[in-house]
Amino acid sequence: MIELLRQRRSVRKFAGQAVEPEKVKVLTEALLRSPSSRGFNPWDFIFVQDKSILSELAGAKESGSSFIKDAALAVVVCGDQSKSDVWVEDCSIASIILQLTAQSLGLGSCWVQIHKRMHSSDMTSNHYLKEVLGLPDNIAVESIIAIGYPAEEPEPIKYDFLDFDKIHTEKWEEK
Ligand SMILES: Cc1cc2nc3c(=O)[nH]c(=O)nc-3n(C[C@H](O)[C@H](O)[C@H](O)COP(=O)(O)O)c2cc1C
């Protein structure tokens, strides 16, 4: 796992190649093995590979989502607000588990934030996606994870660049 984390970077440029069905299946398994508060599993995941729907997802925000159109796969991570008060945490954990599993399969990915983001000045990204995806009222989107074979290789972060001042021992230390 630490080797995976040493190499981990967000990938926003994707090769045209599709993700093989066996790999898609592993991604579904990883998601469903995610931990959630009290085991409520308040999430649902929409796997999108259709080019026209990918293009619509790419328009979820004014910036920071356009690269979804070139992804081979986007996973829309949805939370059921009526099932858990900590659906954001549960969806976030599933999102990062998905990203790390994708990386372990040789795929690149990037998180696109949807919760609390705007599609335009008078429409939330969630409202926009409700219309695109036909989401019921109790369902909100936390993130969209864009996935595909990488067409860029961002440099891994060097050990010496890590901010160890963020680590405190026993009690808060002013640094
Ligand atoms: C909660 C969260 C939301 C993010 N939202 C976006 C986003 O909307 N668009 C985007 O391009 N990247 C997004 N990212 C990716 C971050 O920009 C990226 O992780 C950060 O710049 C560090 O780069 P690295 O992942 O390559 O280490 C998000 C990451 C997280 C964890």
CSV table of N, CA, C and O and ligand atoms in Angstrom, one decimal, residues 8-12 61 63-65 67 99 110-113 117 142 154 157, ligand 1:
chain,number,residue,atom,x,y,z
A,8,ARG,N,1.1,7.7,-6.1
A,8,ARG,CA,-0.2,8.3,-6.4
A,8,ARG,C,-0.2,9.7,-6.7
A,8,ARG,O,0.3,10.6,-6.1
A,9,ARG,N,-0.8,10.1,-7.9
A,9,ARG,CA,-1.1,11.4,-8.3
A,9,ARG,C,-2.4,11.4,-9.1
A,9,ARG,O,-2.8,10.4,-9.6
A,10,SER,N,-3.0,12.6,-9.1
A,10,SER,CA,-4.2,12.7,-9.9
A,10,SER,C,-3.9,12.7,-11.4
A,10,SER,O,-2.9,13.4,-11.8
A,11,VAL,N,-4.7,12.0,-12.2
A,11,VAL,CA,-4.5,12.0,-13.7
A,11,VAL,C,-5.7,12.6,-14.3
A,11,VAL,O,-6.8,12.1,-14.0
A,12,ARG,N,-5.5,13.6,-15.2
A,12,ARG,CA,-6.6,14.3,-15.8
A,12,ARG,C,-6.5,14.1,-17.4
A,12,ARG,O,-7.4,14.7,-18.1
A,61,LYS,N,-19.5,21.3,-13.8
A,61,LYS,CA,-19.0,22.5,-13.1
A,61,LYS,C,-18.4,23.4,-14.2
A,61,LYS,O,-18.0,22.9,-15.3
A,63,SER,N,-15.6,24.9,-14.0
A,63,SER,CA,-14.2,24.4,-14.1
A,63,SER,C,-13.9,23.2,-13.2
A,63,SER,O,-14.6,23.0,-12.3
A,64,GLY,N,-12.9,22.5,-13.6
A,64,GLY,CA,-12.5,21.3,-12.8
A,64,GLY,C,-13.2,20.0,-13.1
A,64,GLY,O,-13.1,19.1,-12.4
A,65,SER,N,-14.0,20.0,-14.2
A,65,SER,CA,-14.7,18.8,-14.5
A,65,SER,C,-14.6,18.4,-16.0
A,65,SER,O,-15.0,17.3,-16.4
A,67,PHE,N,-12.4,17.4,-18.1
A,67,PHE,CA,-11.6,16.3,-18.5
A,67,PHE,C,-12.4,15.0,-18.4
A,67,PHE,O,-12.0,13.9,-19.0
A,99,GLN,N,-10.2,5.1,-6.2
A,99,GLN,CA,-9.0,5.7,-6.9
A,99,GLN,C,-7.8,4.8,-6.7
A,99,GLN,O,-7.0,4.6,-7.6
A,110,CYS,N,-9.0,10.9,-11.4
A,110,CYS,CA,-9.1,12.1,-10.7
A,110,CYS,C,-10.5,12.3,-10.1
A,110,CYS,O,-11.5,12.0,-10.7
A,111,TRP,N,-10.5,12.8,-8.9
A,111,TRP,CA,-11.7,13.2,-8.1
A,111,TRP,C,-12.3,14.5,-8.7
A,111,TRP,O,-11.5,15.5,-8.8
A,112,VAL,N,-13.5,14.5,-9.0
A,112,VAL,CA,-14.2,15.8,-9.3
A,112,VAL,C,-15.2,16.0,-8.2
A,112,VAL,O,-16.2,15.2,-8.0
A,113,GLN,N,-15.1,17.1,-7.5
A,113,GLN,CA,-15.9,17.5,-6.4
A,113,GLN,C,-17.3,17.9,-6.9
A,113,GLN,O,-17.4,18.8,-7.8
A,117,ARG,N,-20.8,22.2,-4.8
A,117,ARG,CA,-20.2,23.0,-5.9
A,117,ARG,C,-21.4,23.4,-6.8
A,117,ARG,O,-22.5,22.9,-6.8
A,142,GLU,N,-21.7,13.0,-4.3
A,142,GLU,CA,-20.5,13.6,-3.5
A,142,GLU,C,-19.4,13.9,-4.5
A,142,GLU,O,-18.8,15.0,-4.5
A,154,PRO,N,2.2,12.3,-14.0
A,154,PRO,CA,2.7,13.3,-13.0
A,154,PRO,C,3.7,12.7,-12.1
A,154,PRO,O,3.6,11.6,-11.7
A,157,ILE,N,5.3,12.7,-5.6
A,157,ILE,CA,5.8,13.7,-4.7
A,157,ILE,C,7.0,13.1,-4.0
A,157,ILE,O,7.0,12.0,-3.4
B,1,LIG,C1,-12.1,16.3,-2.0
B,1,LIG,C2,-11.4,16.5,-3.3
B,1,LIG,C3,-12.0,17.2,-4.3
B,1,LIG,C4,-11.3,17.4,-5.5
B,1,LIG,N1,-11.9,18.1,-6.6
B,1,LIG,C5,-11.3,18.2,-7.8
B,1,LIG,C6,-12.0,18.8,-8.9
B,1,LIG,O1,-13.2,19.1,-8.8
B,1,LIG,N2,-11.3,18.9,-10.0
B,1,LIG,C7,-10.0,18.5,-10.2
B,1,LIG,O2,-9.5,18.6,-11.3
B,1,LIG,N3,-9.3,17.9,-9.2
B,1,LIG,C8,-10.0,17.7,-8.0
B,1,LIG,N4,-9.3,17.1,-6.9
B,1,LIG,C9,-7.9,16.6,-7.1
B,1,LIG,C10,-7.0,17.6,-6.3
B,1,LIG,O3,-6.9,18.8,-7.0
B,1,LIG,C11,-5.6,16.9,-6.2
B,1,LIG,O4,-5.8,15.7,-5.4
B,1,LIG,C12,-4.6,17.8,-5.5
B,1,LIG,O5,-4.3,18.9,-6.3
B,1,LIG,C13,-3.3,17.1,-5.2
B,1,LIG,O6,-2.7,16.6,-6.4
B,1,LIG,P1,-2.4,15.0,-6.5
B,1,LIG,O7,-3.7,14.2,-6.3
B,1,LIG,O8,-1.8,14.8,-7.9
B,1,LIG,O9,-1.4,14.7,-5.4
B,1,LIG,C14,-10.0,16.9,-5.7
B,1,LIG,C15,-9.4,16.1,-4.7
B,1,LIG,C16,-10.1,15.9,-3.5
B,1,LIG,C17,-9.5,15.1,-2.5
